[in-house]
Amino acid sequence: MGHAAIIAGQGFNGVSLASILLLTALGLALSFGLMNVINMAHGEMLMVGGYLSFLATKMVHGPLAFPFALLLSFAGAALLGALLEVTVIRWLYGRPLDTLLATWGVSLILQQAARSLFGAIGVEVVAPHWLEGSVSIEHGLLAGLSMPYVRIFIILLTVAVLGLLMVFIARTRWGLYLRAVHQDREMAQALGVNTRWVDLVVFSMGTGVAGLAGAALALIAPVTPTVGQSYVVYAFLVVIVGGLGSLFGTTLAALLVGLFSAGVQMFTSISLADVWLLVLVILFIQFRPKGIIYQRSRAMKEA
Amino acid sequence: MLELEGICAAYGKSRVLENVHLSIAPAESVTLLGRNGVGKTTLLRTIVGLHPVSQGTVRFAGEEVTHSAAYQRARKGIGYVPQGRGIFPHLTVEENLRLGSASARKGEHNGGDAIPAHIFELFPLLRRVPNRKGGVLSGGEQQQLAIARAMVAQPKLLILDEPTEGIQPSIVQQIEEILREIRTRLKVAILLVEQYLDFAWSIADRFYVMRRGRIVENGSPRDSDPASIHHLLSV
């Protein structure tokens, strides 16, 4: 395997990592941008999605098993998110520190619940047979490069989710409400927009997409009670680097973070790669404290 | 149609409204006058539902709405044009207008996203620039857009907070004509906060004067000379 193939292979891994990071970060960016809420339990939505995907493939067999798993993990995580919004977050509006603490508590409860139900050792989701195998390149410059179908699928899934989300935000009535609330919450309310509903819908949509990320992740790694923790930290970095209120910025940041960690891992260990990533993010926010792309938002100004 | 009884409101511990009584009949046009900082904007915000009332009741169209959320009051027929106009800067003119129909009452409106034709008759300017972003419009254009947006939902009461602030005189006249049209032809009640006395005088059936959070004077422009209340307004 030549150098070019190794670099291309790491690039491919970086993009597939970026896909999962992006699916996780989208919900964080949406709820932070819109409601000024930092949801510490967001990583657990990924975990819940992973376990739901595991359960779904146990319940249903055959070619429809995995599509059903995706659906169930989205719906389950979205419902759990809605429950979290209605029972906890809604009552702590305008108190970001209390929200942080409360959702952290929820995150611990969910982790322990998973440990009690499924045990501390991870469970595996067997990829459907149509996702077995990989694209291998045997000749030329990239000879030896192998791209598993599962990872290609995760990238395509992310592109599809991103596309649907863009259409939702730019073309639908609820998307218009979302943009209006983001820009000026009070005015949107005075025009008759039920901002509580907008918050609820957007928040649970974000957790639902994190659930999808969990189902996607379950294809390439075991699902453990703490699986969310390891990804949500990167997702937070993506949100910080990407800036708020811009899908484009979040996407770009996810790609940067994903490619960077995959790239640096070629030369050093995983933990050292994390150190370099953090150092770079800290340097980055010195120069662009509001991220790559920043849109003014009342929600942020008042904070 | 709108009745405020003994309204008190505060920011933290400092009270800004003290026992305010105010009423507006259907299709009546009322102006609220007073110096800066006497509580006019806060009073409007308590009517719209953006500022909590600590005592007193707000009744609108026969129902008590003292503790209703702002979006519910908007749906009952309160249109609001805030100070600074409240245009969504990153949304287009058309999107800003469509948001006006967020409060359209079901059945009373032609439904969907269609913007009623009479809006464009009143504001021909807006027909020409549907895709321009709200943030790049001039002050006068934004003001027209803000009024048009409030009118999309066909409100029963239109509340305007200093609509002439920072707008050039020729446009002020245009806005005056539009408001007169809204009052006489569309029969919408108007509550206007205004510093510019001539403008307020030409539109209002009745006036209230506020001072330090209280109503200190009220009457009709027909019976009083602007000069007679001038001492209450000038600094």
Coordinates of C-alpha atoms in Angstrom, one line a residue:
Chain A
M1 CA 0.0 0.0 0.0
G2 CA 1.5 3.3 -1.1
H3 CA 1.6 6.6 0.8
A4 CA -1.1 8.0 -1.4
A5 CA -3.4 5.2 -0.5
I6 CA -2.7 5.5 3.2
I7 CA -3.4 9.2 3.1
A8 CA -6.6 8.7 1.1
G9 CA -7.7 6.0 3.5
Q10 CA -7.2 8.3 6.5
G11 CA -9.0 11.0 4.7
F12 CA -11.9 8.7 4.1
N13 CA -11.9 7.7 7.8
G14 CA -11.8 11.4 8.7
V15 CA -14.8 12.1 6.5
S16 CA -16.8 9.3 8.0
L17 CA -15.9 10.4 11.6
A18 CA -16.9 13.9 10.5
S19 CA -20.3 12.5 9.5
I20 CA -21.0 11.2 12.9
L21 CA -19.7 14.3 14.5
L22 CA -21.9 16.4 12.3
L23 CA -25.1 14.4 13.0
T24 CA -24.3 14.8 16.7
A25 CA -23.4 18.5 16.5
L26 CA -26.4 19.6 14.5
G27 CA -28.8 19.2 17.4
L28 CA -26.4 20.9 19.8
A29 CA -25.9 23.8 17.4
L30 CA -29.7 24.2 16.8
S31 CA -30.7 24.2 20.5
F32 CA -27.8 26.4 21.6
G33 CA -28.4 28.8 18.7
L34 CA -32.1 29.0 19.2
M35 CA -32.7 28.5 22.9
N36 CA -29.3 29.3 24.4
V37 CA -29.5 25.9 26.0
I38 CA -26.4 23.7 26.4
N39 CA -27.7 20.1 26.7
M40 CA -25.2 18.0 28.5
A41 CA -27.4 14.9 28.0
H42 CA -27.1 15.3 24.2
G43 CA -24.4 12.6 24.0
E44 CA -26.8 10.2 25.7
M45 CA -29.2 10.6 22.8
L46 CA -26.5 9.1 20.7
M47 CA -26.2 6.2 23.2
V48 CA -30.0 5.7 23.2
G49 CA -30.1 5.7 19.4
G50 CA -27.4 3.0 19.4
Y51 CA -29.2 0.8 21.9
L52 CA -32.6 1.3 20.1
S53 CA -30.9 0.3 16.9
F54 CA -29.5 -2.9 18.7
L55 CA -33.0 -3.7 19.9
A56 CA -34.6 -3.1 16.6
T57 CA -32.3 -5.5 14.8
K58 CA -33.1 -8.1 17.5
M59 CA -36.8 -7.7 17.0
V60 CA -37.0 -7.5 13.2
H61 CA -35.0 -9.6 10.8
G62 CA -34.5 -9.5 7.1
P63 CA -33.7 -6.7 4.7
L64 CA -36.0 -4.2 6.5
A65 CA -34.3 -4.6 9.9
F66 CA -31.8 -1.8 9.5
P67 CA -34.1 0.8 8.0
F68 CA -36.4 0.0 10.9
A69 CA -33.5 0.5 13.3
L70 CA -32.8 3.9 11.9
L71 CA -36.4 4.9 12.2
L72 CA -36.7 3.6 15.7
S73 CA -33.5 5.3 16.9
F74 CA -34.6 8.7 15.4
A75 CA -38.1 8.5 16.8
G76 CA -37.0 7.2 20.2
A77 CA -34.3 9.8 20.7
A78 CA -36.7 12.6 19.5
L79 CA -39.4 11.5 21.9
L80 CA -36.8 11.3 24.8
G81 CA -35.6 14.8 23.8
A82 CA -39.2 16.1 23.8
L83 CA -39.7 14.6 27.2
L84 CA -36.5 16.3 28.4
E85 CA -37.6 19.6 27.0
V86 CA -41.0 19.5 28.6
T87 CA -40.0 18.3 32.0
V88 CA -36.6 20.0 32.6
I89 CA -35.4 22.5 30.0
R90 CA -38.5 24.5 29.6
W91 CA -38.6 25.3 33.3
L92 CA -35.0 26.6 33.4
Y93 CA -35.3 29.1 30.6
G94 CA -32.8 31.9 30.8
R95 CA -30.8 30.1 33.5
P96 CA -28.0 28.5 31.4
L97 CA -25.9 27.3 34.3
D98 CA -28.9 25.6 36.0
T99 CA -29.7 24.0 32.6
L100 CA -26.2 22.8 32.3
L101 CA -26.3 21.1 35.7
A102 CA -29.7 19.6 35.3
T103 CA -29.0 18.1 31.9
W104 CA -25.7 16.7 33.3
G105 CA -27.7 15.0 35.9
V106 CA -30.1 13.6 33.3
S107 CA -27.0 12.4 31.4
L108 CA -25.8 10.4 34.5
I109 CA -29.2 8.9 35.0
L110 CA -29.4 7.8 31.4
Q111 CA -25.9 6.3 31.5
Q112 CA -26.8 4.4 34.7
A113 CA -30.1 3.2 33.2
A114 CA -28.2 1.8 30.2
R115 CA -25.7 0.1 32.5
S116 CA -28.5 -1.5 34.5
L117 CA -30.5 -2.6 31.4
F118 CA -27.7 -3.7 29.0
G119 CA -24.6 -4.1 31.3
A120 CA -21.4 -2.2 31.2
I121 CA -20.0 -4.2 28.2
G122 CA -20.9 -2.9 24.8
V123 CA -23.5 -4.6 22.5
E124 CA -22.9 -5.0 18.8
V125 CA -25.2 -4.2 15.9
V126 CA -24.6 -6.5 13.0
A127 CA -24.6 -4.6 9.8
P128 CA -27.1 -5.8 7.3
H129 CA -25.6 -8.0 4.6
W130 CA -26.1 -5.4 1.9
L131 CA -23.6 -3.3 3.8
E132 CA -21.0 -6.0 4.1
G133 CA -17.8 -5.7 2.1
S134 CA -16.0 -2.7 0.8
V135 CA -14.9 -0.8 -2.3
S136 CA -11.3 -1.8 -2.9
I137 CA -8.9 -0.2 -5.3
E138 CA -6.3 -2.7 -6.6
H139 CA -4.3 -0.8 -9.2
G140 CA -2.8 2.6 -9.7
L141 CA -1.8 5.2 -7.3
L142 CA -4.4 4.3 -4.7
A143 CA -3.8 0.6 -4.8
G144 CA -4.6 -1.1 -1.5
L145 CA -7.2 1.5 -0.5
S146 CA -10.3 -0.1 0.9
M147 CA -13.5 1.8 1.8
P148 CA -16.1 -0.3 3.7
Y149 CA -19.7 0.1 2.5
V150 CA -20.8 0.8 6.1
R151 CA -18.7 3.9 6.2
I152 CA -19.8 5.0 2.8
F153 CA -23.4 4.5 4.0
I154 CA -22.8 6.7 7.0
I155 CA -21.5 9.5 4.9
L156 CA -24.5 9.2 2.5
L157 CA -26.9 9.1 5.4
T158 CA -25.4 12.3 6.8
V159 CA -25.6 14.1 3.4
A160 CA -29.2 13.1 3.2
V161 CA -30.0 14.3 6.7
L162 CA -28.2 17.6 6.0
G163 CA -30.1 18.0 2.8
L164 CA -33.5 17.4 4.4
L165 CA -32.7 19.8 7.3
M166 CA -31.7 22.5 4.8
V167 CA -35.0 22.1 2.9
F168 CA -36.9 22.1 6.2
I169 CA -35.2 25.3 7.3
A170 CA -35.3 27.2 4.0
R171 CA -38.7 26.0 2.6
T172 CA -41.2 25.1 5.2
R173 CA -43.4 27.2 7.4
W174 CA -41.8 25.7 10.5
G175 CA -38.4 26.5 9.1
L176 CA -39.4 30.1 8.7
Y177 CA -40.6 30.2 12.3
L178 CA -37.3 28.7 13.4
R179 CA -35.3 31.4 11.6
A180 CA -37.6 34.1 12.9
V181 CA -37.3 32.9 16.6
H182 CA -33.6 32.7 16.1
Q183 CA -33.3 36.3 15.0
D184 CA -35.8 37.9 17.3
R185 CA -37.8 35.8 19.7
E186 CA -40.0 38.5 21.1
M187 CA -41.0 39.8 17.8
A188 CA -41.8 36.3 16.5
Q189 CA -44.0 35.8 19.6
A190 CA -45.8 39.2 19.1
L191 CA -46.6 38.1 15.5
G192 CA -48.3 34.9 16.8
V193 CA -45.6 32.3 16.6
N194 CA -46.0 29.8 19.4
T195 CA -42.3 29.9 20.4
R196 CA -42.7 27.0 22.9
W197 CA -43.8 24.7 20.1
V198 CA -40.9 25.9 17.9
D199 CA -38.5 25.2 20.8
L200 CA -39.9 21.8 21.4
V201 CA -39.9 20.8 17.7
V202 CA -36.4 22.0 17.1
F203 CA -35.0 20.5 20.3
S204 CA -36.5 17.1 19.7
M205 CA -35.5 17.1 16.1
G206 CA -31.9 17.7 17.2
T207 CA -32.0 14.8 19.7
G208 CA -33.6 12.6 17.0
V209 CA -30.7 13.3 14.6
A210 CA -28.3 12.5 17.4
G211 CA -30.2 9.2 17.8
L212 CA -29.6 8.6 14.1
A213 CA -25.9 9.3 14.7
G214 CA -26.0 6.6 17.4
A215 CA -27.6 4.1 15.0
A216 CA -24.9 4.9 12.4
L217 CA -22.1 4.6 15.0
A218 CA -23.5 1.2 16.1
L219 CA -22.5 -0.1 12.7
I220 CA -18.8 0.5 13.2
A221 CA -18.3 0.4 17.0
P222 CA -19.9 -1.4 20.0
V223 CA -22.6 0.6 21.9
T224 CA -21.7 1.2 25.5
P225 CA -23.4 3.2 28.3
T226 CA -20.7 5.9 27.9
V227 CA -20.4 5.9 24.1
G228 CA -22.1 9.3 24.0
Q229 CA -19.5 11.0 26.2
S230 CA -16.6 10.2 23.8
Y231 CA -18.4 11.8 20.8
V232 CA -20.2 14.7 22.4
V233 CA -17.0 16.4 23.4
Y234 CA -15.9 16.5 19.8
A235 CA -19.4 17.6 18.8
F236 CA -19.1 20.5 21.3
L237 CA -15.8 21.4 19.6
V238 CA -17.5 21.3 16.2
V239 CA -20.2 23.7 17.5
I240 CA -17.6 26.1 18.9
V241 CA -15.5 26.1 15.8
G242 CA -18.5 26.2 13.4
G243 CA -20.3 29.2 14.9
L244 CA -24.0 29.4 15.7
G245 CA -26.9 29.6 13.4
S246 CA -25.1 28.3 10.3
L247 CA -25.5 24.8 9.0
F248 CA -22.6 25.5 6.6
G249 CA -20.3 26.5 9.4
T250 CA -21.2 23.4 11.4
T251 CA -20.6 21.2 8.4
L252 CA -17.2 22.8 7.6
A253 CA -16.2 22.5 11.3
A254 CA -17.2 18.9 11.5
L255 CA -15.0 18.1 8.4
L256 CA -12.1 20.1 9.8
V257 CA -12.3 18.3 13.2
G258 CA -12.8 14.9 11.6
L259 CA -10.0 15.2 9.1
F260 CA -7.7 16.7 11.6
S261 CA -8.0 13.9 14.1
A262 CA -7.8 11.2 11.4
G263 CA -4.7 13.0 9.9
V264 CA -2.8 13.5 13.2
Q265 CA -3.5 9.9 14.3
M266 CA -1.2 8.8 11.4
F267 CA 1.8 10.4 13.2
T268 CA 0.9 10.0 16.9
S269 CA -1.3 8.3 19.4
I270 CA -5.1 8.9 19.7
S271 CA -4.6 10.8 23.0
L272 CA -1.9 13.0 21.7
A273 CA -4.1 13.7 18.6
D274 CA -6.8 14.9 21.1
V275 CA -4.3 17.2 22.8
W276 CA -3.3 18.8 19.5
L277 CA -7.0 19.2 18.5
L278 CA -7.8 21.0 21.8
V279 CA -4.7 23.2 21.4
L280 CA -5.7 24.2 17.9
V281 CA -9.3 24.9 18.9
I282 CA -8.2 27.1 21.8
L283 CA -5.9 29.0 19.4
F284 CA -8.7 29.2 16.9
I285 CA -11.2 30.8 19.3
Q286 CA -8.6 33.4 20.2
F287 CA -8.8 34.7 16.6
R288 CA -12.5 33.9 15.8
P289 CA -14.3 33.8 19.1
K290 CA -17.6 33.5 17.3
G291 CA -16.7 30.6 15.0
I292 CA -16.2 30.3 11.3
I293 CA -19.5 31.7 10.4
Y294 CA -21.5 33.8 12.8
Q295 CA -25.0 35.2 12.5
R296 CA -26.3 37.7 15.0
S297 CA -29.0 36.3 17.2
R298 CA -31.0 38.0 19.9
A299 CA -30.9 34.9 22.0
M300 CA -27.1 35.2 22.1
K301 CA -27.0 38.9 22.7
E302 CA -29.1 38.8 25.8
A303 CA -27.1 36.0 27.4
Chain B
M1 CA -62.5 46.6 23.1
L2 CA -59.3 47.1 25.0
E3 CA -59.6 47.8 28.7
L4 CA -56.7 48.2 31.1
E5 CA -57.7 48.4 34.8
G6 CA -55.2 49.3 37.5
I7 CA -52.2 48.0 35.6
C8 CA -48.9 48.0 37.6
A9 CA -45.7 46.6 36.3
A10 CA -42.0 46.7 37.4
Y11 CA -38.5 46.0 36.2
G12 CA -37.1 44.0 39.1
K13 CA -37.9 46.2 42.1
S14 CA -38.4 49.5 40.4
R15 CA -42.0 50.1 39.5
V16 CA -42.6 51.6 36.1
L17 CA -46.4 51.5 35.8
E18 CA -48.7 52.6 38.6
N19 CA -52.4 51.9 38.5
V20 CA -52.9 52.7 34.8
H21 CA -56.5 52.8 33.4
L22 CA -56.9 53.0 29.7
S23 CA -59.6 52.0 27.2
I24 CA -60.1 51.9 23.5
A25 CA -63.3 51.4 21.7
P26 CA -63.6 49.4 18.4
A27 CA -62.2 51.4 15.4
E28 CA -61.1 54.2 17.8
S29 CA -57.8 55.8 17.4
V30 CA -55.9 56.7 20.6
T31 CA -52.5 58.2 21.2
L32 CA -50.4 57.9 24.3
L33 CA -48.1 60.9 24.9
G34 CA -45.4 61.5 27.4
R35 CA -41.7 62.2 27.8
N36 CA -39.0 59.6 27.4
G37 CA -38.9 57.1 30.2
V38 CA -42.3 57.5 31.7
G39 CA -43.4 54.0 30.9
K40 CA -45.1 54.3 27.5
T41 CA -43.2 51.4 25.8
T42 CA -43.6 49.2 28.9
L43 CA -47.3 49.9 28.9
L44 CA -47.5 48.8 25.2
R45 CA -45.5 45.7 26.0
T46 CA -47.9 44.7 28.8
I47 CA -50.8 45.0 26.4
V48 CA -49.0 42.9 23.8
G49 CA -47.9 40.3 26.4
L50 CA -44.2 40.8 26.3
H51 CA -43.9 42.3 29.8
P52 CA -45.6 40.8 32.9
V53 CA -48.3 42.7 34.8
S54 CA -47.9 42.6 38.6
Q55 CA -51.4 44.0 39.3
G56 CA -54.5 44.8 37.4
T57 CA -56.3 43.3 34.4
V58 CA -56.0 43.5 30.7
R59 CA -59.2 42.7 28.8
F60 CA -59.3 42.4 25.0
A61 CA -62.4 41.8 22.8
G62 CA -64.4 40.8 25.9
E63 CA -61.9 38.3 27.2
E64 CA -59.4 38.6 30.0
V65 CA -55.9 38.2 28.6
T66 CA -53.8 39.5 31.6
H67 CA -51.7 36.3 31.7
S68 CA -52.0 35.1 28.1
A69 CA -48.9 34.6 26.1
A70 CA -48.0 37.1 23.5
Y71 CA -48.7 34.7 20.6
Q72 CA -52.2 34.0 22.0
R73 CA -53.0 37.7 22.1
A74 CA -51.6 38.2 18.6
R75 CA -54.1 35.5 17.5
K76 CA -56.9 37.3 19.2
G77 CA -56.2 40.3 17.0
I78 CA -53.5 42.5 18.5
G79 CA -51.0 43.7 15.9
Y80 CA -47.8 45.2 17.1
V81 CA -45.2 47.5 15.5
P82 CA -42.5 47.9 18.1
Q83 CA -40.0 50.7 18.6
G84 CA -37.1 50.1 16.3
R85 CA -39.6 48.2 14.0
G86 CA -38.6 44.7 14.8
I87 CA -37.9 43.6 11.2
F88 CA -36.1 40.2 10.9
P89 CA -32.9 41.4 9.3
H90 CA -31.9 38.1 7.6
L91 CA -35.4 37.3 6.3
T92 CA -36.7 38.6 3.0
V93 CA -39.5 41.2 2.7
E94 CA -41.9 38.4 1.7
E95 CA -40.8 36.1 4.6
N96 CA -41.3 39.0 7.0
L97 CA -44.8 39.4 5.6
R98 CA -45.6 35.7 5.8
L99 CA -44.7 35.7 9.4
G100 CA -47.5 38.2 9.9
S101 CA -50.0 35.4 9.0
A102 CA -48.6 33.3 11.9
S103 CA -51.4 34.8 13.9
A104 CA -54.1 34.7 11.3
R105 CA -57.2 33.3 13.0
K106 CA -58.3 30.1 11.3
G107 CA -61.3 30.6 9.1
E108 CA -61.1 34.4 9.1
H109 CA -58.2 34.4 6.8
N110 CA -57.8 33.1 3.3
G111 CA -55.4 30.5 4.8
G112 CA -52.0 29.4 3.8
D113 CA -49.2 31.8 3.0
A114 CA -51.0 34.1 0.6
I115 CA -50.6 37.7 1.6
P116 CA -53.9 39.6 1.3
A117 CA -54.0 41.8 -1.8
H118 CA -55.1 44.9 0.1
I119 CA -51.7 44.9 1.9
F120 CA -50.0 45.7 -1.4
E121 CA -52.6 48.3 -2.2
L122 CA -51.6 50.1 1.0
F123 CA -47.9 49.4 0.6
P124 CA -47.1 49.3 -3.2
L125 CA -43.4 49.7 -2.4
L126 CA -43.3 46.2 -0.9
R127 CA -44.6 44.5 -4.0
R128 CA -41.4 45.7 -5.8
V129 CA -38.9 44.2 -3.5
P130 CA -40.2 40.8 -2.2
N131 CA -36.8 39.2 -2.2
R132 CA -34.7 41.9 -0.5
K133 CA -33.5 41.2 3.0
G134 CA -35.2 43.1 5.7
G135 CA -31.9 44.3 7.1
V136 CA -30.9 46.2 4.0
L137 CA -34.1 48.3 3.7
S138 CA -34.1 52.0 4.7
G139 CA -35.7 53.1 7.9
G140 CA -38.9 54.3 6.1
E141 CA -39.1 51.0 4.1
Q142 CA -38.7 49.0 7.3
Q143 CA -41.4 51.0 9.0
Q144 CA -43.8 50.3 6.1
L145 CA -42.9 46.6 6.2
A146 CA -43.5 46.5 10.0
I147 CA -46.9 48.0 9.6
A148 CA -47.8 45.8 6.6
R149 CA -46.7 42.7 8.5
A150 CA -48.9 43.6 11.5
M151 CA -51.8 44.2 9.1
V152 CA -51.5 40.8 7.3
A153 CA -53.3 39.0 10.1
Q154 CA -56.1 41.5 9.9
P155 CA -55.9 42.7 13.6
K156 CA -58.7 44.5 15.5
L157 CA -56.2 46.7 17.2
L158 CA -52.9 48.0 15.8
I159 CA -50.3 49.1 18.4
L160 CA -47.5 51.4 17.1
D161 CA -44.5 52.5 19.2
E162 CA -43.0 55.7 17.7
P163 CA -43.5 55.0 14.0
T164 CA -41.9 58.3 12.9
E165 CA -38.7 57.9 14.9
G166 CA -35.7 58.4 12.7
I167 CA -37.7 58.7 9.5
Q168 CA -37.5 61.5 6.9
P169 CA -40.4 63.9 6.8
S170 CA -41.7 62.9 3.3
I171 CA -42.1 59.3 4.5
V172 CA -43.7 60.4 7.7
Q173 CA -46.5 62.0 5.7
Q174 CA -46.9 58.7 3.7
I175 CA -47.2 56.8 7.0
E176 CA -49.7 59.2 8.3
E177 CA -51.9 58.6 5.2
I178 CA -51.5 54.9 5.6
L179 CA -52.6 55.0 9.2
R180 CA -55.6 57.2 8.3
E181 CA -56.6 54.6 5.7
I182 CA -56.2 51.8 8.2
R183 CA -58.4 53.7 10.6
T184 CA -61.2 54.9 8.3
R185 CA -61.4 52.3 5.6
L186 CA -60.3 49.1 7.4
K187 CA -61.9 50.2 10.7
V188 CA -58.9 49.0 12.8
A189 CA -58.5 50.5 16.2
I190 CA -55.1 52.2 16.7
L191 CA -53.0 52.8 19.8
L192 CA -50.1 55.1 19.0
V193 CA -47.2 56.2 21.1
E194 CA -45.6 59.2 19.5
Q195 CA -43.2 62.1 20.3
Y196 CA -44.1 64.0 17.3
L197 CA -47.2 65.9 18.5
D198 CA -48.6 67.1 15.2
F199 CA -48.5 63.6 13.8
A200 CA -50.3 62.1 16.8
W201 CA -52.8 65.0 16.8
S202 CA -53.8 64.5 13.2
I203 CA -54.6 60.8 13.7
A204 CA -56.1 60.5 17.2
D205 CA -59.7 60.6 18.4
R206 CA -58.5 60.7 22.0
F207 CA -55.2 61.1 23.9
Y208 CA -53.7 60.1 27.1
V209 CA -50.7 61.7 28.7
M210 CA -48.4 59.7 31.0
R211 CA -46.0 61.0 33.6
R212 CA -43.8 58.8 35.9
G213 CA -45.8 55.7 35.2
R214 CA -49.2 57.2 35.7
I215 CA -51.9 58.6 33.4
V216 CA -52.1 62.3 34.3
E217 CA -54.4 63.7 31.6
N218 CA -56.7 62.5 28.9
G219 CA -59.1 64.1 26.5
S220 CA -59.8 64.7 22.8
P221 CA -57.7 66.6 20.4
R222 CA -60.9 68.4 19.2
D223 CA -61.4 70.0 22.7
S224 CA -57.8 70.8 23.5
D225 CA -55.1 72.7 21.9
P226 CA -51.7 70.9 21.5
A227 CA -50.2 73.9 23.3
S228 CA -52.3 73.2 26.4
I229 CA -50.5 69.8 27.0
H230 CA -47.2 70.9 25.7
H231 CA -45.9 71.6 29.2
L232 CA -46.5 68.0 30.1
L233 CA -44.3 66.8 27.3
S234 CA -41.4 69.1 26.9
V235 CA -38.4 68.6 29.1

